[in-house]
Coordinates of C-alpha atoms and ligand atoms in Angstrom, one line a residue:
M1094 CA 41.9 -44.2 -59.4
E1095 CA 38.9 -46.4 -58.6
E1096 CA 41.0 -48.0 -56.1
K1097 CA 41.9 -44.6 -54.5
L1098 CA 38.3 -43.3 -54.5
K1099 CA 37.1 -46.4 -52.8
N1100 CA 39.7 -46.2 -50.2
L1101 CA 38.8 -42.5 -50.0
L1102 CA 35.3 -43.4 -49.1
L1103 CA 36.0 -45.6 -46.3
D1104 CA 38.5 -43.7 -44.9
A1105 CA 36.5 -40.9 -44.8
S1106 CA 33.0 -42.4 -43.7
Q1107 CA 35.3 -43.9 -40.7
A1108 CA 36.7 -40.5 -39.7
L1109 CA 33.4 -39.1 -40.2
S1110 CA 31.6 -41.6 -37.9
S1111 CA 34.3 -41.5 -35.2
A1112 CA 34.2 -37.9 -34.7
T1113 CA 32.3 -36.6 -31.6
D1114 CA 31.9 -32.8 -32.1
L1115 CA 31.0 -30.3 -34.7
D1116 CA 34.8 -28.9 -34.8
Q1117 CA 36.3 -32.6 -35.5
L1118 CA 33.8 -33.0 -38.4
N1119 CA 34.5 -29.6 -40.2
D1120 CA 38.3 -30.6 -39.9
I1121 CA 37.6 -33.7 -41.8
R1122 CA 35.2 -32.3 -44.3
V1123 CA 38.1 -29.8 -45.3
R1124 CA 40.4 -32.2 -45.1
Y1125 CA 38.6 -34.9 -47.5
L1126 CA 35.9 -32.5 -49.6
G1127 CA 37.5 -29.0 -49.2
K1128 CA 39.0 -27.3 -52.0
K1129 CA 42.4 -28.4 -51.4
G1130 CA 41.3 -31.8 -49.8
I1131 CA 42.1 -35.1 -50.8
L1132 CA 39.5 -35.9 -53.2
T1133 CA 40.2 -32.9 -55.1
G1134 CA 43.8 -34.5 -55.2
V1135 CA 42.7 -37.2 -56.3
L1136 CA 40.7 -35.9 -59.0
R1137 CA 43.7 -34.0 -60.4
G1138 CA 44.9 -37.4 -62.2
M1139 CA 41.6 -37.6 -64.2
G1140 CA 43.7 -36.0 -66.9
A1141 CA 45.8 -39.2 -67.3
L1142 CA 42.8 -41.5 -67.5
S1143 CA 41.3 -42.4 -70.9
A1144 CA 38.6 -40.9 -72.6
E1145 CA 36.2 -43.7 -72.0
E1146 CA 37.5 -44.2 -68.1
R1147 CA 36.9 -40.8 -67.6
P1148 CA 33.2 -40.3 -67.2
R1149 CA 33.0 -43.2 -65.4
I1150 CA 35.7 -42.0 -62.7
G1151 CA 34.2 -39.0 -63.1
Q1152 CA 30.6 -40.4 -61.8
L1153 CA 32.4 -42.3 -59.5
A1154 CA 33.9 -39.2 -57.5
N1155 CA 30.4 -37.9 -57.8
E1156 CA 28.6 -40.7 -55.8
V1157 CA 31.7 -40.7 -53.3
R1158 CA 31.2 -37.1 -52.4
E1159 CA 27.2 -37.2 -52.2
K1160 CA 27.7 -40.6 -49.9
L1161 CA 30.3 -38.6 -48.1
E1162 CA 27.9 -35.7 -47.7
D1163 CA 25.2 -37.7 -46.8
V1164 CA 27.5 -39.3 -43.9
L1165 CA 28.5 -35.9 -43.0
N1166 CA 24.8 -34.6 -42.9
S1167 CA 23.7 -37.3 -40.6
R1168 CA 26.5 -37.2 -38.4
T1169 CA 25.9 -33.5 -37.8
Y1170 CA 22.6 -34.2 -37.1
K1171 CA 23.2 -36.9 -34.6
I1172 CA 26.1 -34.5 -33.0
K1173 CA 23.7 -31.7 -32.7
N1174 CA 21.2 -33.9 -31.1
R1175 CA 23.7 -35.3 -28.5
V1176 CA 24.2 -32.1 -27.4
K1177 CA 20.5 -30.6 -27.4
E1178 CA 20.2 -33.9 -25.0
A1179 CA 22.8 -33.3 -22.9
R1180 CA 21.7 -29.7 -22.0
L1181 CA 17.8 -30.8 -21.5
E1182 CA 19.4 -33.4 -19.3
Q1183 CA 21.0 -30.9 -17.3
E1184 CA 18.2 -28.3 -17.4
K1185 CA 15.6 -31.1 -16.3
I1186 CA 13.4 -30.1 -13.4
D1187 CA 11.7 -32.6 -11.1
V1188 CA 8.0 -30.9 -10.9
T1189 CA 7.3 -33.4 -7.8
L1190 CA 9.5 -31.3 -5.7
P1191 CA 7.8 -28.6 -3.2
G1192 CA 7.4 -25.1 -4.9
T1193 CA 9.6 -22.2 -3.5
A1194 CA 7.1 -20.3 -0.9
F1195 CA 6.9 -16.8 -1.5
M1196 CA 5.5 -14.1 1.1
T1197 CA 2.1 -12.4 0.1
G1198 CA 1.2 -8.9 1.7
S1199 CA -1.8 -9.1 4.1
R1200 CA -3.9 -6.1 5.7
H1201 CA -2.5 -4.6 8.9
P1202 CA -4.5 -6.2 11.5
L1203 CA -6.3 -2.7 12.8
A1204 CA -6.8 -1.9 9.4
V1205 CA -8.8 -4.8 9.0
I1206 CA -10.7 -4.3 12.7
Q1207 CA -11.2 -0.7 11.9
E1208 CA -12.8 -1.2 8.7
E1209 CA -15.2 -4.5 10.8
M1210 CA -16.1 -1.1 13.1
E1211 CA -17.1 1.1 10.0
D1212 CA -19.2 -1.3 8.3
I1213 CA -21.2 -2.0 11.3
F1214 CA -22.0 1.6 11.7
L1215 CA -22.5 2.1 7.6
W1216 CA -24.9 -0.8 8.1
M1217 CA -27.0 0.8 10.8
G1218 CA -27.0 4.0 8.4
Y1219 CA -24.2 6.1 9.9
A1220 CA -21.9 8.6 7.7
I1221 CA -18.1 9.0 8.3
E1222 CA -16.4 11.9 9.2
V1223 CA -13.0 13.3 9.9
G1224 CA -11.6 15.8 11.3
P1225 CA -7.7 17.0 11.3
E1226 CA -4.9 15.3 13.8
I1227 CA -3.5 18.7 14.8
E1228 CA -6.0 20.2 16.5
L1229 CA -7.4 23.9 18.1
D1230 CA -7.6 23.8 22.0
Y1231 CA -10.9 25.0 21.6
Y1232 CA -12.2 22.0 19.4
N1233 CA -10.2 19.4 21.6
F1234 CA -11.3 21.0 25.0
E1235 CA -13.1 24.3 25.3
A1236 CA -16.4 23.5 22.8
L1237 CA -16.4 19.9 24.7
N1238 CA -16.8 21.3 28.1
F1239 CA -13.8 20.6 29.6
P1240 CA -13.0 23.1 32.8
A1241 CA -9.7 25.1 32.0
E1242 CA -8.1 23.3 35.2
H1243 CA -8.7 19.7 33.7
P1244 CA -5.6 17.4 33.8
A1245 CA -5.5 16.7 30.0
R1246 CA -5.2 20.4 29.3
D1247 CA -1.7 20.4 30.8
M1248 CA 1.6 20.1 28.7
Q1249 CA 2.2 17.1 30.8
D1250 CA -0.7 15.4 29.3
S1251 CA -0.7 16.3 25.8
F1252 CA 1.2 17.4 22.8
F1253 CA 0.9 20.8 22.3
T1254 CA 2.6 22.0 19.1
A1255 CA 2.0 25.8 19.9
P1256 CA -0.3 27.9 22.3
G1257 CA -3.7 26.6 21.6
V1258 CA -2.7 24.4 18.9
L1259 CA -2.2 20.7 20.2
L1260 CA -2.1 16.7 18.6
R1261 CA -5.9 15.9 19.4
T1262 CA -6.2 13.7 22.5
H1263 CA -9.5 11.8 21.4
T1264 CA -11.7 12.1 18.0
S1265 CA -14.3 14.0 20.2
P1266 CA -13.6 17.2 18.6
V1267 CA -15.4 15.9 15.4
Q1268 CA -18.5 16.1 17.2
V1269 CA -18.1 20.0 17.4
R1270 CA -16.7 20.5 13.8
T1271 CA -19.6 17.8 12.5
M1272 CA -22.4 19.9 14.3
E1273 CA -20.8 23.3 13.0
R1274 CA -21.1 22.3 9.1
T1275 CA -24.3 20.5 9.7
N1276 CA -27.9 22.3 9.4
P1277 CA -29.2 22.3 12.9
A1278 CA -32.4 21.5 11.7
L1279 CA -31.2 18.0 10.2
P1280 CA -30.3 14.9 12.3
V1281 CA -27.0 14.0 12.8
R1282 CA -25.6 10.2 12.5
I1283 CA -21.8 10.0 12.0
I1284 CA -18.8 7.9 13.2
A1285 CA -15.5 9.7 13.3
P1286 CA -12.2 7.0 13.2
G1287 CA -8.6 8.2 13.3
R1288 CA -5.7 8.7 14.9
V1289 CA -5.0 10.4 18.5
Y1290 CA -2.1 11.0 20.4
R1291 CA -1.4 11.1 24.1
R1292 CA 1.8 11.5 26.8
D1293 CA 1.6 7.3 27.5
D1294 CA 3.8 4.5 26.6
D1295 CA 3.5 1.2 28.0
A1296 CA 2.0 -2.4 27.2
T1297 CA -1.4 -1.2 27.1
H1298 CA -0.9 2.8 25.8
S1299 CA 0.9 4.0 23.0
P1300 CA 1.4 7.6 22.5
M1301 CA -0.3 7.5 19.4
F1302 CA -3.5 5.3 18.7
N1303 CA -6.6 5.0 16.9
Q1304 CA -10.6 6.0 18.2
V1305 CA -14.0 5.8 16.7
E1306 CA -16.0 8.6 17.7
G1307 CA -19.9 8.3 17.4
L1308 CA -22.7 11.0 17.3
V1309 CA -26.3 10.8 16.9
I1310 CA -28.6 14.2 17.5
D1311 CA -32.3 14.0 16.7
K1312 CA -35.6 15.1 18.5
R1313 CA -36.4 12.8 21.2
V1314 CA -33.2 10.8 21.0
T1315 CA -33.0 8.6 24.6
F1316 CA -30.5 7.0 26.6
G1317 CA -32.5 3.7 25.4
D1318 CA -31.3 4.5 21.8
L1319 CA -27.7 4.7 23.1
K1320 CA -27.6 1.4 24.6
G1321 CA -29.4 -0.3 21.9
T1322 CA -27.0 1.1 19.2
L1323 CA -23.8 -0.1 21.4
R1324 CA -25.4 -3.3 22.2
V1325 CA -25.9 -4.3 18.4
F1326 CA -22.7 -2.9 17.7
A1327 CA -20.9 -5.2 20.4
E1328 CA -23.1 -8.1 19.4
K1329 CA -21.8 -7.5 15.6
M1330 CA -18.4 -7.2 16.5
F1331 CA -17.8 -9.7 19.2
G1332 CA -20.7 -12.6 18.4
P1333 CA -24.1 -12.9 19.4
E1334 CA -23.5 -14.3 23.1
T1335 CA -22.1 -11.0 24.2
R1336 CA -24.0 -9.6 26.8
T1337 CA -23.3 -5.8 27.7
R1338 CA -23.5 -3.3 30.8
F1339 CA -23.5 0.1 31.4
R1340 CA -21.7 1.9 34.8
P1341 CA -22.3 5.4 35.6
S1342 CA -19.2 7.3 34.7
F1343 CA -18.2 10.9 33.8
F1344 CA -16.7 13.1 30.9
P1345 CA -17.3 17.0 30.6
F1346 CA -18.9 16.3 27.3
T1347 CA -21.9 14.1 28.2
E1348 CA -24.4 13.9 30.8
P1349 CA -25.2 11.3 32.0
S1350 CA -21.9 9.7 31.2
A1351 CA -21.5 5.9 31.2
E1352 CA -18.8 3.3 30.2
M1353 CA -19.8 0.1 28.5
D1354 CA -18.3 -3.2 29.5
I1355 CA -18.9 -6.6 27.6
S1356 CA -18.8 -10.0 29.0
C1357 CA -15.4 -11.3 28.8
T1358 CA -14.0 -12.6 25.3
T1359 CA -12.4 -15.2 26.8
C1360 CA -14.0 -16.8 29.7
G1361 CA -17.6 -15.2 28.7
G1362 CA -18.5 -13.8 32.0
K1363 CA -17.1 -16.9 34.3
G1364 CA -14.3 -14.4 35.1
C1365 CA -10.6 -15.6 34.2
R1366 CA -7.3 -13.4 33.8
V1367 CA -8.0 -11.6 30.9
C1368 CA -10.9 -9.8 32.9
S1369 CA -9.2 -9.9 36.1
H1370 CA -11.5 -12.2 37.0
T1371 CA -15.0 -9.9 37.2
G1372 CA -16.1 -11.8 33.9
W1373 CA -16.6 -7.9 32.2
L1374 CA -14.4 -6.2 30.0
E1375 CA -14.7 -2.0 29.4
I1376 CA -14.7 -1.3 26.1
L1377 CA -16.1 2.3 25.4
G1378 CA -17.2 5.5 27.0
C1379 CA -20.7 7.4 26.2
G1380 CA -23.3 9.7 27.2
M1381 CA -26.1 11.9 26.2
I1382 CA -24.2 15.2 24.7
H1383 CA -23.9 17.6 27.0
P1384 CA -26.3 20.9 26.6
R1385 CA -23.1 23.1 26.3
V1386 CA -21.6 21.0 23.7
L1387 CA -24.7 20.8 21.5
E1388 CA -24.9 24.5 21.9
A1389 CA -21.2 25.0 20.9
G1390 CA -22.3 23.1 17.3
G1391 CA -25.0 25.4 17.4
Y1392 CA -27.9 23.2 18.0
N1393 CA -30.6 24.0 20.3
P1394 CA -30.9 21.6 23.3
E1395 CA -34.5 22.6 23.9
E1396 CA -35.2 20.9 20.7
V1397 CA -32.9 18.2 20.3
T1398 CA -31.1 15.5 22.3
G1399 CA -28.0 13.2 21.4
F1400 CA -25.8 10.5 22.2
A1401 CA -21.9 10.0 21.8
F1402 CA -19.6 7.2 21.9
G1403 CA -15.8 7.0 21.7
M1404 CA -13.7 3.4 21.6
G1405 CA -10.3 2.4 21.1
V1406 CA -9.6 0.6 18.1
E1407 CA -6.3 -0.9 19.3
R1408 CA -8.0 -2.0 22.3
I1409 CA -10.8 -4.0 20.5
A1410 CA -8.2 -5.6 18.3
M1411 CA -6.6 -6.7 21.3
L1412 CA -9.5 -8.0 22.6
K1413 CA -10.6 -9.8 19.4
Y1414 CA -7.0 -11.4 18.5
S1415 CA -5.9 -11.9 22.3
L1416 CA -3.1 -9.6 22.4
D1417 CA -1.6 -8.8 25.6
D1418 CA 0.7 -5.9 24.5
M1419 CA -0.2 -3.2 21.8
R1420 CA 2.9 -2.5 21.1
L1421 CA 2.5 -5.7 18.2
L1422 CA 0.6 -3.5 16.8
F1423 CA 3.1 -1.0 15.8
D1424 CA 6.2 -2.7 15.8
N1425 CA 5.4 -4.0 12.2
D1426 CA 7.5 -7.5 13.0
L1427 CA 6.6 -9.7 10.0
R1428 CA 6.4 -12.9 12.4
F1429 CA 3.3 -11.1 13.9
L1430 CA 1.7 -9.4 11.1
A1431 CA 2.1 -12.5 8.8
Q1432 CA -0.5 -14.1 11.0
F1433 CA -3.4 -12.3 9.8
Ligands
DAH1628 N1 -13.1 10.9 23.9 C1 -13.3 9.8 25.1 C2 -11.9 9.6 25.5 O1 -11.0 9.6 24.8 C3 -14.4 8.8 24.9 C4 -15.7 9.1 24.6 C5 -16.4 9.2 26.0 C6 -16.1 9.5 23.4 C7 -17.6 9.6 25.9 C8 -17.4 9.9 23.5 C9 -18.3 10.2 24.9 O2 -18.0 10.8 22.6 O3 -19.3 10.4 24.8 O4 -11.5 8.7 26.3

């Protein structure tokens, strides 16, 4: 019996050591150590042993079982470890590889420019006002002293939604709306940013675009105040080296009226393709508020004067970013937007 047990220990150890996975190990365990296994089979012969031999063989059998369980445990541990390592090997990542770049959103260039414009005027003490995009003919034209036969009042040039109602063609109607809701004893110093609509569509015109309107009313406001204010704006917006010039112009709601040019942002004034070799770029319309407009807003032109100005946000964005087609600002092509 002793011989049988020793052989069993040898055979089972060998079988366990050569097992390569947990299923095999389990099969071997069942075969040698299971309830109906070989060890149990050997021990069944114990009854034939003498009383002195029985405890010795019993102890030997226990030792064999313990040894085999040790081998089984260490083998199980090794196989589990090997499986784990194989998995880690597969999952291994090379931390030196370049990362996967992902797109982050950014603000639209128009929003950035408009905020820059707003910040300059807020810094100068202006408040921000808004008005409706669907506007009455009265505020868009009549109160602004447009004559009845003015071409902009034609269905061909503006988007009318109903008789006497249209998509505003400029932000100037906010002038009269602001005056109406302000006590005429108080000064006004506001800008009005917002969308405007015209029947235009080409590389430099869009049927919808954005303007920033300005309005200042107080006692003894002069054309000099207007020039100084807009000059500071131009220097802040386009850089301290920027020069400005004012040319006489005409708007129904201002008298006198002017257009302001800035020295070319591309050539600095020497003359190039961008400025059509003039050295100058027109950026806004302005003027002293027409007495009739002050009256429409409830202000007395004998007591106060004021200036106003209006400019296109897209035009300023195009100059700042050297764009030659306004449609780039509305196409929402990520190849374009991702550059800002
Ligand atoms: N409203 C004019 C336009 O859309 C721009 C403008 C010119 C606004 C002169 C003004 C101004 O306030 O004084 O072209």
